Amino acid sequence: MPDVLIVHGMRMPDRDQKALHATWYRALRAGLRQTDWGRAYPDRIPKAANVAVAYWADLFRGPEPEGVPKRGLTRDELLAPYYALLRGTIRVADALSMWDEQGRPRGPVAHLVNRMVHESARYMNNGSVTSPDPAVPEGAYFQVQARFRAALTPRTRLVLGHSLGSVIAYEGLCVNPHQVDTFVTVGSPIATPQLIVEPLLERLGRLLNRPDLTRPPWPGVLRWTNFYAPADVWSVPVKRLRPAFHPDIVDVEVHHGTPHRFLETHKLVSYLKHPELCEEIARGLDASWGS
C-alpha cells in the first residue's frame, strides 16, 4: 500500500503529533470515502498506520529567541474588507520586512508581522529552536529537515504539505532521494518573495552546488498540485504558485472561510472538505497503487 506523508504548517504549539495525526487522518479518510475512487475501492483507502506526519511543532514551542517582541497583529488589524487589499498590504510588508541571521525581526515592519511569521523566518534563516537534537546540526532548517527525512521512506508516494509544511516538504524533496510521485500543497506561502523565495534560492543553490540558481528547481515528482483559497490570508501574498514559482505546478482554486476567521480558514481540515483536493489525493494513491 502506498504511504502518505503529511507535513504540518505553522502555529501549532499546543498540538502534539498523536493528536494531529488522529485529526488529519479522520479528515483525510472521510474525504477519500466521498471520492469516486474511494467508493469504488474502499479497501484501498490508507489505514492510519500508512499515513505519517512529519512533526516539528515542538521545536518552536516555548520562549522565542531574545529580541522577538511579544506583541503582533491584533484581530482588528487583520480585518480587511477586500482580499486584494489585504494581500497587497502583506506584499508590501514582505518587501519591507528584514530579518537577521537568526530569523529575528529587524525594523518596525518586521516587528509588526513577526507574531504571524516568526516560525517561517526562523526556519528560512536557520535560527534557533527549542530542545534541538544534538545529533543534528544546529539551526531550525537542519533540525526540521531531519524530522522530514526521518518520516520520508522508500514507500512514500504522496506528500501533502500544509502552510510552512509545503516549504519544508519542497526543500526536503529537492535535496533527498525519494520515490514520491505526487506532491500536493495546501495554503502554501512558498512564493512569498522576501521571506521565503530569496533565502530558499540561496540555500538550495548551496546545497545542490548550483550557485547560479535563479529559479526554484522541480522537486523530482511526477505531479505537483497546489490548492489555495482566496480567503486564506496565510498563503500570502501570492495565490497561484505556477506563474511566480514554477511553470509545471497545477493551481486549483477552492472557496471557503473568510479573512476574519483566518485560523479556521487556513486549517488543513478546512481544505480537506473540498472534493477537488481529495480527488487529487485519490489520483495520487491510484497511480502508485501496487508499485
Short mmCIF file of N, CA, C and O in Angstrom, two decimals, residues 91-221:
data_model
loop_
_atom_site.label_atom_id
_atom_site.label_comp_id
_atom_site.label_asym_id
_atom_site.label_seq_id
_atom_site.Cartn_x
_atom_site.Cartn_y
_atom_site.Cartn_z
N ARG A 91 1.93 41.96 0.82
CA ARG A 91 3.03 42.00 -0.15
C ARG A 91 3.98 43.15 0.19
O ARG A 91 5.21 42.99 0.12
N VAL A 92 3.44 44.30 0.52
CA VAL A 92 4.28 45.44 0.90
C VAL A 92 5.04 45.12 2.18
O VAL A 92 6.24 45.41 2.30
N ALA A 93 4.35 44.49 3.15
CA ALA A 93 5.01 44.14 4.41
C ALA A 93 6.17 43.18 4.16
O ALA A 93 7.23 43.29 4.77
N ASP A 94 5.96 42.23 3.26
CA ASP A 94 7.03 41.29 2.95
C ASP A 94 8.22 42.02 2.34
O ASP A 94 9.38 41.75 2.67
N ALA A 95 7.96 42.96 1.46
CA ALA A 95 9.04 43.69 0.79
C ALA A 95 9.82 44.56 1.77
O ALA A 95 11.03 44.77 1.60
N LEU A 96 9.15 45.06 2.81
CA LEU A 96 9.79 45.98 3.75
C LEU A 96 10.35 45.30 4.98
O LEU A 96 11.06 45.92 5.76
N SER A 97 10.03 44.01 5.18
CA SER A 97 10.49 43.31 6.37
C SER A 97 11.93 42.88 6.21
O SER A 97 12.35 42.46 5.14
N MET A 98 12.67 42.94 7.31
CA MET A 98 14.05 42.48 7.33
C MET A 98 14.25 41.58 8.55
O MET A 98 13.66 41.81 9.61
N TRP A 99 15.08 40.55 8.36
CA TRP A 99 15.31 39.57 9.43
C TRP A 99 16.81 39.36 9.57
O TRP A 99 17.55 39.41 8.59
N ASP A 100 17.27 39.12 10.81
CA ASP A 100 18.70 38.89 10.99
C ASP A 100 19.04 37.43 10.72
O ASP A 100 18.19 36.65 10.29
N GLU A 101 20.30 37.05 10.97
CA GLU A 101 20.75 35.71 10.62
C GLU A 101 20.11 34.61 11.46
O GLU A 101 20.21 33.43 11.13
N GLN A 102 19.43 34.99 12.54
CA GLN A 102 18.72 34.02 13.37
C GLN A 102 17.22 34.01 13.09
O GLN A 102 16.47 33.31 13.75
N GLY A 103 16.78 34.81 12.12
CA GLY A 103 15.37 34.89 11.83
C GLY A 103 14.63 35.82 12.78
O GLY A 103 13.41 35.75 12.90
N ARG A 104 15.36 36.72 13.46
CA ARG A 104 14.73 37.68 14.35
C ARG A 104 14.40 38.96 13.57
O ARG A 104 15.15 39.33 12.65
N PRO A 105 13.31 39.64 13.95
CA PRO A 105 12.88 40.80 13.17
C PRO A 105 13.81 42.00 13.33
O PRO A 105 14.31 42.27 14.42
N ARG A 106 14.01 42.69 12.22
CA ARG A 106 14.75 43.95 12.21
C ARG A 106 13.87 45.00 11.56
O ARG A 106 13.39 44.83 10.45
N GLY A 107 13.66 46.08 12.23
CA GLY A 107 12.85 47.15 11.68
C GLY A 107 11.39 47.05 12.10
O GLY A 107 10.91 45.98 12.50
N PRO A 108 10.64 48.15 12.02
CA PRO A 108 9.27 48.19 12.53
C PRO A 108 8.30 47.27 11.79
O PRO A 108 7.40 46.70 12.40
N VAL A 109 8.44 47.12 10.48
CA VAL A 109 7.51 46.27 9.73
C VAL A 109 7.71 44.81 10.12
O VAL A 109 6.75 44.06 10.33
N ALA A 110 8.96 44.39 10.21
CA ALA A 110 9.23 43.01 10.62
C ALA A 110 8.70 42.74 12.02
O ALA A 110 8.15 41.68 12.30
N HIS A 111 8.84 43.70 12.92
CA HIS A 111 8.31 43.54 14.28
C HIS A 111 6.79 43.44 14.25
O HIS A 111 6.19 42.67 15.01
N LEU A 112 6.15 44.17 13.36
CA LEU A 112 4.69 44.16 13.28
C LEU A 112 4.16 42.79 12.87
O LEU A 112 3.20 42.29 13.44
N VAL A 113 4.79 42.18 11.87
CA VAL A 113 4.27 40.91 11.34
C VAL A 113 4.92 39.69 12.00
O VAL A 113 4.52 38.56 11.74
N ASN A 114 5.89 39.93 12.89
CA ASN A 114 6.66 38.80 13.44
C ASN A 114 5.80 37.75 14.12
O ASN A 114 6.06 36.56 14.01
N ARG A 115 4.77 38.19 14.81
CA ARG A 115 3.95 37.26 15.57
C ARG A 115 3.32 36.20 14.65
O ARG A 115 3.11 35.06 15.06
N MET A 116 3.03 36.57 13.41
CA MET A 116 2.42 35.65 12.47
C MET A 116 3.44 34.77 11.74
O MET A 116 3.13 33.66 11.35
N VAL A 117 4.64 35.27 11.56
CA VAL A 117 5.56 34.58 10.65
C VAL A 117 6.88 34.20 11.29
O VAL A 117 7.81 33.80 10.59
N HIS A 118 6.99 34.28 12.63
CA HIS A 118 8.30 34.06 13.23
C HIS A 118 8.82 32.65 12.97
O HIS A 118 10.03 32.45 12.81
N GLU A 119 7.94 31.65 12.90
CA GLU A 119 8.41 30.30 12.62
C GLU A 119 8.99 30.20 11.22
O GLU A 119 10.03 29.56 11.00
N SER A 120 8.31 30.85 10.26
CA SER A 120 8.84 30.87 8.89
C SER A 120 10.18 31.57 8.83
O SER A 120 11.13 31.09 8.18
N ALA A 121 10.30 32.71 9.51
CA ALA A 121 11.55 33.47 9.48
C ALA A 121 12.69 32.67 10.11
O ALA A 121 13.81 32.63 9.59
N ARG A 122 12.42 32.01 11.22
CA ARG A 122 13.46 31.23 11.88
C ARG A 122 13.85 30.01 11.06
O ARG A 122 15.03 29.65 10.97
N TYR A 123 12.86 29.36 10.44
CA TYR A 123 13.18 28.21 9.59
C TYR A 123 14.00 28.65 8.37
O TYR A 123 15.03 28.05 8.05
N MET A 124 13.53 29.69 7.68
CA MET A 124 14.21 30.11 6.47
C MET A 124 15.62 30.64 6.74
O MET A 124 16.50 30.53 5.90
N ASN A 125 15.85 31.21 7.93
CA ASN A 125 17.16 31.76 8.27
C ASN A 125 17.98 30.84 9.16
O ASN A 125 19.02 31.24 9.68
N ASN A 126 17.48 29.60 9.35
CA ASN A 126 18.19 28.61 10.17
C ASN A 126 18.45 29.13 11.58
O ASN A 126 19.54 28.95 12.13
N GLY A 127 17.43 29.78 12.16
CA GLY A 127 17.55 30.31 13.50
C GLY A 127 17.47 29.23 14.56
O GLY A 127 17.44 28.04 14.28
N SER A 128 17.43 29.65 15.82
CA SER A 128 17.46 28.71 16.94
C SER A 128 16.11 28.05 17.14
O SER A 128 15.07 28.57 16.75
N VAL A 129 16.12 26.87 17.78
CA VAL A 129 14.90 26.13 18.10
C VAL A 129 14.97 25.68 19.55
O VAL A 129 16.02 25.74 20.20
N THR A 130 13.85 25.20 20.06
CA THR A 130 13.77 24.69 21.41
C THR A 130 14.21 23.23 21.45
O THR A 130 13.80 22.43 20.61
N SER A 131 15.04 22.87 22.41
CA SER A 131 15.48 21.49 22.63
C SER A 131 15.94 20.81 21.33
O SER A 131 15.36 19.81 20.90
N PRO A 132 16.98 21.33 20.70
CA PRO A 132 17.45 20.72 19.44
C PRO A 132 18.04 19.33 19.68
O PRO A 132 18.53 19.02 20.77
N ASP A 133 17.99 18.52 18.67
CA ASP A 133 18.59 17.19 18.70
C ASP A 133 20.10 17.36 18.56
O ASP A 133 20.59 17.87 17.55
N PRO A 134 20.89 16.93 19.56
CA PRO A 134 22.34 17.14 19.48
C PRO A 134 23.01 16.35 18.37
O PRO A 134 24.15 16.65 17.99
N ALA A 135 22.31 15.33 17.82
CA ALA A 135 22.88 14.53 16.74
C ALA A 135 22.70 15.19 15.38
O ALA A 135 23.19 14.68 14.37
N VAL A 136 21.99 16.32 15.36
CA VAL A 136 21.69 17.03 14.11
C VAL A 136 22.36 18.40 14.16
O VAL A 136 22.42 19.02 15.23
N PRO A 137 22.89 18.92 13.04
CA PRO A 137 23.47 20.26 13.05
C PRO A 137 22.51 21.30 13.61
O PRO A 137 21.29 21.19 13.46
N GLU A 138 23.05 22.32 14.23
CA GLU A 138 22.23 23.35 14.85
C GLU A 138 21.48 24.16 13.81
O GLU A 138 21.92 24.32 12.68
N GLY A 139 20.34 24.69 14.24
CA GLY A 139 19.56 25.56 13.38
C GLY A 139 18.24 24.95 12.97
O GLY A 139 18.12 23.72 12.81
N ALA A 140 17.24 25.81 12.80
CA ALA A 140 15.88 25.35 12.52
C ALA A 140 15.80 24.55 11.22
O ALA A 140 15.10 23.54 11.16
N TYR A 141 16.50 24.99 10.18
CA TYR A 141 16.43 24.25 8.91
C TYR A 141 16.90 22.82 9.09
O TYR A 141 16.21 21.87 8.68
N PHE A 142 18.06 22.63 9.68
CA PHE A 142 18.62 21.28 9.82
C PHE A 142 17.79 20.43 10.77
O PHE A 142 17.58 19.24 10.52
N GLN A 143 17.31 21.03 11.86
CA GLN A 143 16.51 20.27 12.83
C GLN A 143 15.18 19.83 12.22
O GLN A 143 14.76 18.69 12.40
N VAL A 144 14.51 20.74 11.51
CA VAL A 144 13.22 20.40 10.91
C VAL A 144 13.41 19.41 9.76
O VAL A 144 12.65 18.44 9.63
N GLN A 145 14.41 19.63 8.93
CA GLN A 145 14.64 18.72 7.81
C GLN A 145 15.00 17.32 8.27
O GLN A 145 14.69 16.33 7.59
N ALA A 146 15.64 17.20 9.43
CA ALA A 146 15.93 15.88 9.98
C ALA A 146 14.64 15.14 10.30
O ALA A 146 14.54 13.92 10.09
N ARG A 147 13.63 15.87 10.78
CA ARG A 147 12.33 15.26 11.05
C ARG A 147 11.67 14.82 9.74
O ARG A 147 11.08 13.74 9.66
N PHE A 148 11.75 15.66 8.72
CA PHE A 148 11.17 15.29 7.43
C PHE A 148 11.86 14.06 6.84
O PHE A 148 11.22 13.12 6.37
N ARG A 149 13.18 14.06 6.90
CA ARG A 149 13.95 12.95 6.33
C ARG A 149 13.64 11.63 7.05
O ARG A 149 13.57 10.57 6.43
N ALA A 150 13.43 11.71 8.36
CA ALA A 150 13.12 10.51 9.13
C ALA A 150 11.74 9.96 8.77
O ALA A 150 11.51 8.75 8.84
N ALA A 151 10.82 10.86 8.40
CA ALA A 151 9.45 10.43 8.07
C ALA A 151 9.32 9.97 6.62
O ALA A 151 8.39 9.24 6.28
N LEU A 152 10.23 10.41 5.76
CA LEU A 152 10.19 10.04 4.34
C LEU A 152 10.80 8.66 4.17
O LEU A 152 11.95 8.43 4.54
N THR A 153 10.03 7.71 3.63
CA THR A 153 10.52 6.35 3.46
C THR A 153 10.55 5.99 1.98
O THR A 153 9.96 6.68 1.15
N PRO A 154 11.22 4.89 1.62
CA PRO A 154 11.21 4.46 0.21
C PRO A 154 9.81 4.12 -0.30
O PRO A 154 9.59 4.09 -1.51
N ARG A 155 8.85 3.90 0.62
CA ARG A 155 7.48 3.60 0.22
C ARG A 155 6.62 4.85 0.05
O ARG A 155 5.50 4.76 -0.49
N THR A 156 7.11 5.99 0.48
CA THR A 156 6.31 7.20 0.40
C THR A 156 6.08 7.59 -1.05
O THR A 156 7.03 7.81 -1.80
N ARG A 157 4.82 7.68 -1.45
CA ARG A 157 4.48 8.02 -2.82
C ARG A 157 3.76 9.36 -2.94
O ARG A 157 3.73 9.95 -4.01
N LEU A 158 3.17 9.83 -1.84
CA LEU A 158 2.42 11.08 -1.88
C LEU A 158 2.79 11.92 -0.67
O LEU A 158 2.75 11.42 0.47
N VAL A 159 3.16 13.17 -0.90
CA VAL A 159 3.48 14.10 0.18
C VAL A 159 2.49 15.25 0.12
O VAL A 159 2.30 15.86 -0.94
N LEU A 160 1.87 15.53 1.26
CA LEU A 160 0.91 16.63 1.39
C LEU A 160 1.51 17.66 2.33
O LEU A 160 1.72 17.39 3.52
N GLY A 161 1.83 18.84 1.80
CA GLY A 161 2.44 19.89 2.60
C GLY A 161 1.47 21.02 2.85
O GLY A 161 0.90 21.59 1.91
N HIS A 162 1.27 21.36 4.13
CA HIS A 162 0.33 22.41 4.50
C HIS A 162 1.08 23.62 5.03
O HIS A 162 1.96 23.48 5.89
N SER A 163 0.77 24.81 4.50
CA SER A 163 1.34 26.05 5.00
C SER A 163 2.87 26.00 4.93
O SER A 163 3.44 25.64 3.90
N LEU A 164 3.56 26.34 6.03
CA LEU A 164 5.02 26.27 6.04
C LEU A 164 5.49 24.85 5.76
O LEU A 164 6.59 24.64 5.25
N GLY A 165 4.65 23.86 6.08
CA GLY A 165 4.99 22.47 5.77
C GLY A 165 5.20 22.24 4.29
O GLY A 165 5.94 21.33 3.90
N SER A 166 4.58 23.05 3.43
CA SER A 166 4.81 22.91 1.99
C SER A 166 6.22 23.34 1.62
O SER A 166 6.84 22.76 0.71
N VAL A 167 6.74 24.35 2.31
CA VAL A 167 8.12 24.80 2.08
C VAL A 167 9.10 23.73 2.57
O VAL A 167 10.06 23.38 1.88
N ILE A 168 8.84 23.22 3.77
CA ILE A 168 9.68 22.18 4.35
C ILE A 168 9.71 20.95 3.44
O ILE A 168 10.77 20.39 3.14
N ALA A 169 8.53 20.52 2.99
CA ALA A 169 8.44 19.34 2.13
C ALA A 169 9.14 19.59 0.80
O ALA A 169 9.86 18.71 0.29
N TYR A 170 8.95 20.77 0.23
CA TYR A 170 9.59 21.09 -1.05
C TYR A 170 11.11 21.00 -0.94
O TYR A 170 11.77 20.35 -1.76
N GLU A 171 11.67 21.65 0.07
CA GLU A 171 13.13 21.61 0.23
C GLU A 171 13.60 20.18 0.48
O GLU A 171 14.64 19.76 -0.04
N GLY A 172 12.85 19.43 1.29
CA GLY A 172 13.23 18.05 1.57
C GLY A 172 13.22 17.19 0.32
O GLY A 172 14.10 16.35 0.12
N LEU A 173 12.22 17.38 -0.54
CA LEU A 173 12.15 16.61 -1.78
C LEU A 173 13.25 17.01 -2.75
O LEU A 173 13.71 16.20 -3.56
N CYS A 174 13.69 18.26 -2.69
CA CYS A 174 14.74 18.72 -3.60
C CYS A 174 16.11 18.15 -3.24
O CYS A 174 16.94 17.92 -4.12
N VAL A 175 16.36 17.91 -1.95
CA VAL A 175 17.71 17.53 -1.54
C VAL A 175 17.84 16.08 -1.11
O VAL A 175 18.97 15.61 -0.92
N ASN A 176 16.73 15.35 -0.96
CA ASN A 176 16.80 13.95 -0.53
C ASN A 176 16.35 13.02 -1.65
O ASN A 176 15.40 13.33 -2.37
N PRO A 177 16.97 11.85 -1.79
CA PRO A 177 16.46 10.86 -2.74
C PRO A 177 15.09 10.37 -2.29
O PRO A 177 14.85 10.19 -1.09
N HIS A 178 14.18 10.18 -3.23
CA HIS A 178 12.83 9.76 -2.86
C HIS A 178 12.14 9.08 -4.03
O HIS A 178 12.62 9.14 -5.17
N GLN A 179 11.01 8.46 -3.74
CA GLN A 179 10.20 7.79 -4.75
C GLN A 179 8.81 8.43 -4.83
O GLN A 179 7.84 7.79 -5.24
N VAL A 180 8.69 9.69 -4.44
CA VAL A 180 7.40 10.37 -4.37
C VAL A 180 6.91 10.68 -5.79
O VAL A 180 7.64 11.25 -6.60
N ASP A 181 5.67 10.29 -6.07
CA ASP A 181 5.06 10.59 -7.36
C ASP A 181 4.27 11.89 -7.33
O ASP A 181 4.29 12.66 -8.29
N THR A 182 3.54 12.11 -6.23
CA THR A 182 2.58 13.21 -6.16
C THR A 182 2.90 14.12 -4.99
O THR A 182 3.04 13.68 -3.85
N PHE A 183 3.01 15.41 -5.27
CA PHE A 183 3.23 16.44 -4.26
C PHE A 183 2.02 17.35 -4.28
O PHE A 183 1.67 17.92 -5.32
N VAL A 184 1.35 17.48 -3.14
CA VAL A 184 0.17 18.33 -3.02
C VAL A 184 0.47 19.39 -1.97
O VAL A 184 0.86 19.07 -0.84
N THR A 185 0.31 20.66 -2.33
CA THR A 185 0.49 21.74 -1.37
C THR A 185 -0.84 22.42 -1.12
O THR A 185 -1.68 22.56 -2.02
N VAL A 186 -1.03 22.85 0.12
CA VAL A 186 -2.29 23.43 0.57
C VAL A 186 -2.00 24.69 1.38
O VAL A 186 -1.20 24.65 2.32
N GLY A 187 -2.62 25.80 1.00
CA GLY A 187 -2.41 27.04 1.74
C GLY A 187 -0.94 27.41 1.81
O GLY A 187 -0.45 27.81 2.86
N SER A 188 -0.23 27.30 0.70
CA SER A 188 1.22 27.44 0.71
C SER A 188 1.68 28.89 0.57
O SER A 188 1.21 29.61 -0.32
N PRO A 189 2.64 29.32 1.40
CA PRO A 189 3.24 30.64 1.26
C PRO A 189 4.57 30.60 0.51
O PRO A 189 5.35 31.54 0.59
N ILE A 190 4.84 29.52 -0.22
CA ILE A 190 6.18 29.28 -0.73
C ILE A 190 6.65 30.32 -1.74
O ILE A 190 7.85 30.51 -1.93
N ALA A 191 5.74 31.04 -2.37
CA ALA A 191 6.14 32.04 -3.35
C ALA A 191 6.31 33.44 -2.76
O ALA A 191 6.50 34.40 -3.50
N THR A 192 6.27 33.56 -1.43
CA THR A 192 6.46 34.86 -0.80
C THR A 192 7.89 35.35 -1.09
O THR A 192 8.85 34.69 -0.68
N PRO A 193 8.05 36.46 -1.78
CA PRO A 193 9.36 36.81 -2.35
C PRO A 193 10.50 36.97 -1.33
O PRO A 193 11.52 36.29 -1.42
N GLN A 194 10.37 37.91 -0.37
CA GLN A 194 11.49 38.23 0.51
C GLN A 194 11.65 37.19 1.62
O GLN A 194 12.76 36.74 1.90
N LEU A 195 10.56 36.84 2.24
CA LEU A 195 10.61 35.96 3.41
C LEU A 195 11.04 34.55 3.05
O LEU A 195 11.77 33.90 3.81
N ILE A 196 10.61 34.04 1.88
CA ILE A 196 10.86 32.63 1.56
C ILE A 196 11.71 32.44 0.30
O ILE A 196 12.72 31.74 0.33
N VAL A 197 11.31 33.02 -0.82
CA VAL A 197 11.97 32.70 -2.09
C VAL A 197 13.46 33.05 -2.07
O VAL A 197 14.31 32.25 -2.49
N GLU A 198 13.81 34.24 -1.58
CA GLU A 198 15.22 34.65 -1.61
C GLU A 198 16.11 33.72 -0.78
O GLU A 198 17.12 33.20 -1.29
N PRO A 199 15.79 33.48 0.51
CA PRO A 199 16.66 32.55 1.26
C PRO A 199 16.59 31.12 0.74
O PRO A 199 17.57 30.38 0.83
N LEU A 200 15.44 30.73 0.18
CA LEU A 200 15.30 29.38 -0.36
C LEU A 200 16.25 29.17 -1.54
O LEU A 200 16.95 28.15 -1.63
N LEU A 201 16.30 30.13 -2.47
CA LEU A 201 17.19 30.02 -3.62
C LEU A 201 18.65 29.99 -3.19
O LEU A 201 19.46 29.21 -3.73
N GLU A 202 18.99 30.82 -2.22
CA GLU A 202 20.38 30.85 -1.76
C GLU A 202 20.76 29.52 -1.13
O GLU A 202 21.84 28.98 -1.40
N ARG A 203 19.87 28.95 -0.31
CA ARG A 203 20.17 27.70 0.39
C ARG A 203 20.22 26.52 -0.59
O ARG A 203 21.15 25.70 -0.54
N LEU A 204 19.23 26.42 -1.47
CA LEU A 204 19.23 25.31 -2.42
C LEU A 204 20.41 25.41 -3.39
O LEU A 204 20.98 24.38 -3.77
N GLY A 205 20.77 26.61 -3.79
CA GLY A 205 21.92 26.77 -4.66
C GLY A 205 23.18 26.24 -4.00
O GLY A 205 24.02 25.60 -4.66
N ARG A 206 23.30 26.48 -2.71
CA ARG A 206 24.47 26.00 -1.97
C ARG A 206 24.42 24.48 -1.78
O ARG A 206 25.40 23.77 -2.03
N LEU A 207 23.26 23.95 -1.37
CA LEU A 207 23.14 22.52 -1.09
C LEU A 207 23.22 21.67 -2.36
O LEU A 207 23.72 20.55 -2.33
N LEU A 208 22.69 22.20 -3.45
CA LEU A 208 22.71 21.46 -4.72
C LEU A 208 23.93 21.79 -5.57
O LEU A 208 24.03 21.32 -6.70
N ASN A 209 24.82 22.60 -5.02
CA ASN A 209 26.02 23.03 -5.73
C ASN A 209 25.66 23.71 -7.05
O ASN A 209 26.27 23.46 -8.09
N ARG A 210 24.67 24.59 -6.96
CA ARG A 210 24.24 25.37 -8.11
C ARG A 210 24.21 26.84 -7.72
O ARG A 210 23.16 27.43 -7.51
N PRO A 211 25.39 27.46 -7.58
CA PRO A 211 25.45 28.85 -7.11
C PRO A 211 24.75 29.85 -8.02
O PRO A 211 24.44 30.96 -7.60
N ASP A 212 24.51 29.45 -9.27
CA ASP A 212 23.86 30.35 -10.22
C ASP A 212 22.35 30.14 -10.25
O ASP A 212 21.67 30.63 -11.17
N LEU A 213 21.80 29.44 -9.28
CA LEU A 213 20.37 29.13 -9.26
C LEU A 213 19.56 30.42 -9.18
O LEU A 213 19.70 31.21 -8.26
N THR A 214 18.71 30.64 -10.18
CA THR A 214 17.88 31.84 -10.21
C THR A 214 16.39 31.52 -10.17
O THR A 214 15.57 32.43 -10.03
N ARG A 215 16.05 30.24 -10.30
CA ARG A 215 14.65 29.83 -10.29
C ARG A 215 14.53 28.56 -9.48
O ARG A 215 15.38 27.68 -9.57
N PRO A 216 13.48 28.43 -8.67
CA PRO A 216 13.34 27.22 -7.86
C PRO A 216 13.30 25.96 -8.72
O PRO A 216 12.59 25.91 -9.73
N PRO A 217 14.06 24.93 -8.36
CA PRO A 217 14.09 23.71 -9.15
C PRO A 217 12.84 22.86 -8.92
O PRO A 217 12.11 23.04 -7.95
N TRP A 218 12.60 21.93 -9.82
CA TRP A 218 11.49 20.98 -9.68
C TRP A 218 11.88 19.93 -8.65
O TRP A 218 13.02 19.45 -8.65
N PRO A 219 10.96 19.53 -7.76
CA PRO A 219 11.34 18.65 -6.64
C PRO A 219 11.37 17.16 -6.96
O PRO A 219 11.33 16.33 -6.04
N GLY A 220 11.44 16.78 -8.22
CA GLY A 220 11.62 15.39 -8.58
C GLY A 220 10.38 14.53 -8.48
O GLY A 220 10.47 13.31 -8.32
N VAL A 221 9.20 15.13 -8.58
CA VAL A 221 7.95 14.38 -8.53
C VAL A 221 7.33 14.35 -9.93
O VAL A 221 7.73 15.10 -10.82
#
